[in-house]
Coordinates of C-alpha atoms in Angstrom, one line a residue:
X1 CA 80.9 39.4 99.6
X2 CA 81.2 42.8 97.5
X3 CA 81.2 44.8 100.6
X4 CA 83.8 42.9 102.4
X5 CA 86.1 42.6 99.6
X6 CA 86.0 46.5 98.8
X7 CA 86.6 47.2 102.6
X8 CA 89.6 44.8 103.1
X9 CA 90.9 46.5 99.7
X10 CA 89.9 50.0 101.0
X11 CA 92.1 49.3 104.2
X12 CA 94.9 48.0 102.4
X13 CA 95.1 51.1 100.5
X14 CA 94.7 53.2 103.3
X15 CA 97.7 51.4 105.6
X16 CA 99.9 52.1 102.2
X17 CA 98.8 55.7 102.0
X18 CA 99.7 56.0 105.7
X19 CA 103.0 54.5 105.4
X20 CA 103.9 56.6 102.7
X21 CA 102.8 60.0 104.3
X22 CA 105.3 58.9 107.1
X23 CA 108.2 58.5 104.9
X24 CA 107.3 61.8 103.3
X25 CA 107.0 63.7 106.4
X26 CA 110.5 62.2 107.4
X27 CA 112.1 63.3 104.1
X28 CA 110.4 66.7 104.2
X29 CA 111.5 67.1 107.8
X30 CA 115.2 66.2 106.9
X31 CA 115.1 68.7 104.3
X32 CA 114.1 71.5 106.4
X33 CA 116.6 70.7 108.9
X34 CA 119.2 71.2 106.2
X35 CA 118.0 74.1 104.7
X36 CA 117.1 76.2 107.9
X37 CA 118.9 74.4 110.7
X38 CA 115.4 73.2 112.1
X39 CA 112.0 72.5 111.2
X40 CA 110.7 75.1 113.3
X41 CA 113.0 77.8 111.7
X42 CA 112.4 76.6 108.3
X43 CA 108.7 76.8 108.7
X44 CA 109.3 80.5 109.7
X45 CA 111.3 81.5 107.2
X46 CA 108.4 80.0 104.5
X47 CA 105.9 81.7 106.2
X48 CA 107.5 85.1 105.9
X49 CA 108.1 84.4 102.2
X50 CA 104.4 83.4 101.5
X51 CA 102.7 85.7 98.8
X52 CA 99.5 87.0 100.2
X53 CA 97.4 88.3 97.1
X54 CA 94.5 90.3 97.8
X55 CA 91.4 88.7 98.8
X56 CA 88.8 87.7 96.4
X57 CA 85.0 88.7 96.4
X58 CA 83.0 85.8 97.2
X59 CA 79.5 85.1 96.7
X60 CA 76.9 84.8 99.5
X61 CA 76.3 81.4 101.0
X62 CA 73.5 79.8 99.1
X63 CA 71.1 77.9 101.1
X64 CA 71.8 74.1 100.8
X65 CA 68.7 71.1 100.6
X66 CA 67.4 70.1 103.8
X67 CA 69.6 66.7 104.9
X68 CA 67.9 63.6 104.5
X69 CA 65.6 62.2 107.1
X70 CA 66.4 59.1 109.4
X71 CA 63.5 57.3 107.2
X72 CA 65.7 58.0 103.9
X73 CA 69.0 57.2 105.3
X74 CA 67.1 53.6 106.6
X75 CA 66.8 53.1 102.8
X76 CA 70.6 53.0 102.5
X77 CA 71.7 50.8 104.8
X78 CA 72.0 47.8 102.4
X79 CA 74.9 50.1 100.6
X80 CA 76.7 50.5 103.7
X81 CA 80.5 50.0 103.2
X82 CA 80.1 50.1 99.5
X83 CA 81.4 53.7 99.2
X84 CA 84.1 55.5 100.7
X85 CA 82.3 59.0 101.5
X86 CA 85.9 60.5 102.2
X87 CA 87.0 59.6 98.4
X88 CA 83.8 60.1 96.5
X89 CA 83.0 62.8 94.3
X90 CA 79.8 64.1 94.3
X91 CA 78.1 66.7 91.8
X92 CA 75.2 68.5 92.7
X93 CA 73.2 71.8 91.1
X94 CA 71.5 73.0 88.1
X95 CA 72.1 74.5 84.9
X96 CA 70.4 77.7 83.0
X97 CA 71.4 79.4 80.2
X98 CA 69.7 83.0 78.9
X99 CA 70.2 86.3 77.5
X100 CA 71.9 87.5 81.2
X101 CA 74.3 84.2 81.4
X102 CA 73.6 81.5 83.9
X103 CA 70.9 81.7 86.7
X104 CA 73.2 83.6 89.1
X105 CA 74.0 86.6 86.8
X106 CA 70.6 86.5 85.5
X107 CA 69.1 87.0 89.2
X108 CA 72.1 89.8 89.9
X109 CA 70.4 92.0 86.9
X110 CA 66.9 91.2 88.1
X111 CA 67.9 92.1 91.8
X112 CA 70.4 94.9 91.5
X113 CA 70.2 96.2 87.7
X114 CA 74.0 95.7 87.4
X115 CA 76.7 92.9 87.5
X116 CA 79.0 92.2 90.3
X117 CA 82.4 91.4 90.0
X118 CA 81.7 88.3 90.3
X119 CA 78.9 88.2 87.6
X120 CA 81.2 90.3 85.3
X121 CA 84.1 87.6 85.7
X122 CA 81.8 84.6 84.9
X123 CA 80.4 86.5 81.8
X124 CA 83.9 87.7 80.3
X125 CA 84.8 83.9 80.8
X126 CA 81.4 82.7 79.0
X127 CA 81.9 85.4 76.1
X128 CA 85.5 84.4 75.5
X129 CA 87.0 87.8 76.9
X130 CA 89.3 86.3 79.3
X131 CA 90.6 82.8 80.0
X132 CA 92.4 81.0 82.7
X133 CA 96.0 80.5 82.8
X134 CA 98.9 78.8 84.9
X135 CA 102.2 78.8 83.9
X136 CA 105.2 81.7 83.0
X137 CA 104.4 85.0 82.1
X138 CA 106.9 87.6 80.9
X139 CA 108.2 89.9 83.6
X140 CA 108.8 94.1 83.2
X141 CA 112.5 92.8 83.9
X142 CA 114.6 89.5 84.2
X143 CA 113.1 86.1 83.4
X144 CA 109.6 85.0 83.0
X145 CA 107.4 84.7 86.3
X146 CA 104.9 81.9 87.0
X147 CA 101.4 83.2 87.2
X148 CA 98.1 81.7 87.8
X149 CA 95.0 83.5 87.2
X150 CA 92.9 85.2 84.4
X151 CA 94.3 86.8 81.3
X152 CA 93.0 88.8 78.7
X153 CA 92.2 86.3 75.2
X154 CA 93.2 88.6 72.9
X155 CA 96.6 90.2 74.3
X156 CA 97.4 87.4 76.7
X157 CA 98.3 90.0 79.5
X158 CA 97.2 89.2 83.1
X159 CA 93.8 90.6 84.2
X160 CA 93.3 91.3 87.8
X161 CA 90.2 89.7 89.4
X162 CA 89.0 93.1 90.7
X163 CA 89.6 94.9 87.1
X164 CA 87.5 92.6 85.3
X165 CA 84.3 94.4 86.1
X166 CA 85.9 98.1 85.0
X167 CA 87.6 96.5 82.0
X168 CA 84.7 94.5 80.2
X169 CA 81.5 95.5 81.7
X170 CA 80.8 98.1 78.8
X171 CA 81.6 94.8 76.4
X172 CA 79.3 92.6 78.5
X173 CA 76.5 94.6 78.4
X174 CA 76.6 94.9 74.4
X175 CA 76.5 91.3 74.3
X176 CA 73.8 90.2 77.2
X177 CA 70.2 91.0 77.2
X178 CA 67.1 91.7 74.7
X179 CA 69.5 93.1 71.7
X180 CA 69.6 92.9 67.9
X181 CA 70.9 90.0 66.3
X182 CA 74.5 90.1 65.1
X183 CA 75.3 88.6 61.5
X184 CA 78.8 88.0 62.4
X185 CA 78.2 85.4 65.2
X186 CA 75.4 84.1 63.5
X187 CA 76.4 82.7 60.4
X188 CA 75.5 85.4 58.3
X189 CA 71.8 85.4 59.6
X190 CA 70.3 88.9 59.5
X191 CA 67.0 89.4 61.4
X192 CA 66.6 92.9 59.6
X193 CA 66.2 91.1 56.2
X194 CA 64.1 88.1 57.4
X195 CA 61.5 87.0 55.0
X196 CA 57.8 87.6 56.9
X197 CA 54.9 85.5 56.2
X198 CA 51.3 87.2 56.4
X199 CA 47.9 85.7 55.9
X200 CA 45.8 87.5 53.3
X201 CA 41.7 86.9 52.8
X202 CA 40.7 87.2 49.2
X203 CA 37.3 88.6 48.7
X204 CA 37.7 88.0 45.1
X205 CA 39.6 86.2 42.6
X206 CA 42.8 87.8 41.4
X207 CA 44.0 88.3 37.9
X208 CA 46.3 85.5 36.2
X209 CA 49.7 86.5 36.9
X210 CA 52.7 85.3 35.0
X211 CA 55.8 82.9 36.1
X212 CA 58.8 82.3 35.1
X213 CA 58.3 78.2 34.3
X214 CA 56.0 75.6 35.0
X215 CA 58.1 74.7 38.0
X216 CA 57.6 77.7 40.1
X217 CA 53.7 77.5 38.8
X218 CA 53.6 73.9 40.0
X219 CA 54.8 75.2 43.4
X220 CA 52.3 77.3 43.7
X221 CA 49.7 75.0 43.2
X222 CA 51.3 72.8 45.8
X223 CA 51.1 75.5 48.5
X224 CA 47.7 76.6 47.7
X225 CA 45.9 73.6 46.5
X226 CA 42.1 74.2 45.0
X227 CA 43.0 78.2 45.9
X228 CA 45.4 78.1 43.1
X229 CA 44.5 78.0 39.1
X230 CA 47.6 77.1 36.9
X231 CA 47.6 77.5 33.2
X232 CA 49.9 76.8 30.6
X233 CA 49.1 79.4 27.5
X234 CA 49.6 78.8 23.9
X235 CA 52.7 80.8 23.7
X236 CA 54.4 78.2 26.3
X237 CA 54.2 80.5 29.1
X238 CA 52.8 80.0 32.7
X239 CA 50.4 81.7 34.5
X240 CA 48.9 81.4 38.2
X241 CA 45.6 82.9 39.3
X242 CA 44.5 82.8 43.2
X243 CA 41.2 82.3 43.7
X244 CA 39.0 83.4 46.7

């Protein structure tokens, strides 16, 4: 009876959690009364001291998938009681990586011809220009202050969310889209000096060409088979002749 055992275990955990929450609430109320004279006064003081940061721009809501039909839900009846939806993590979505970043930033460029603030934040993070930081930061005066947000990777200085586009957009555009390969990030590979292969049709046999040694001559023979004539001369040199 796995479902029954799971339900009983969950009920016991929920009861213990409720008890702990009540105790924690009482302790919090005692602390508020001691600090502010009453719970209401202490709550009001906390509200006045709240820091209200500038709101972030956000993506428009995305259209989700249609909810499952009654027939689809009926097939899951045997799983009832096995999982607690309130505490179950569900991961959904899809991934895309291309010249313009992920699917969202690629669509921004196709639709608008430029990146939004959110798009620049995503790409600046993907390209290693910024990173998330949560901890003490040196203040202009006095002791360090706690900071949670983006910082510049090279300098470690905080970067405001709404300043990312202005600060990094030029560098981002140099690293996205169709562009010349950079040997510095491709382990020395230089696309401008890449060996090119081209098919040539011979209309007549070519004259023999001397090569350095027999190994090179045999390599020509392996590549071209009967269309390559390899000869060792009386002087000990090797020649290769391409046939039509």
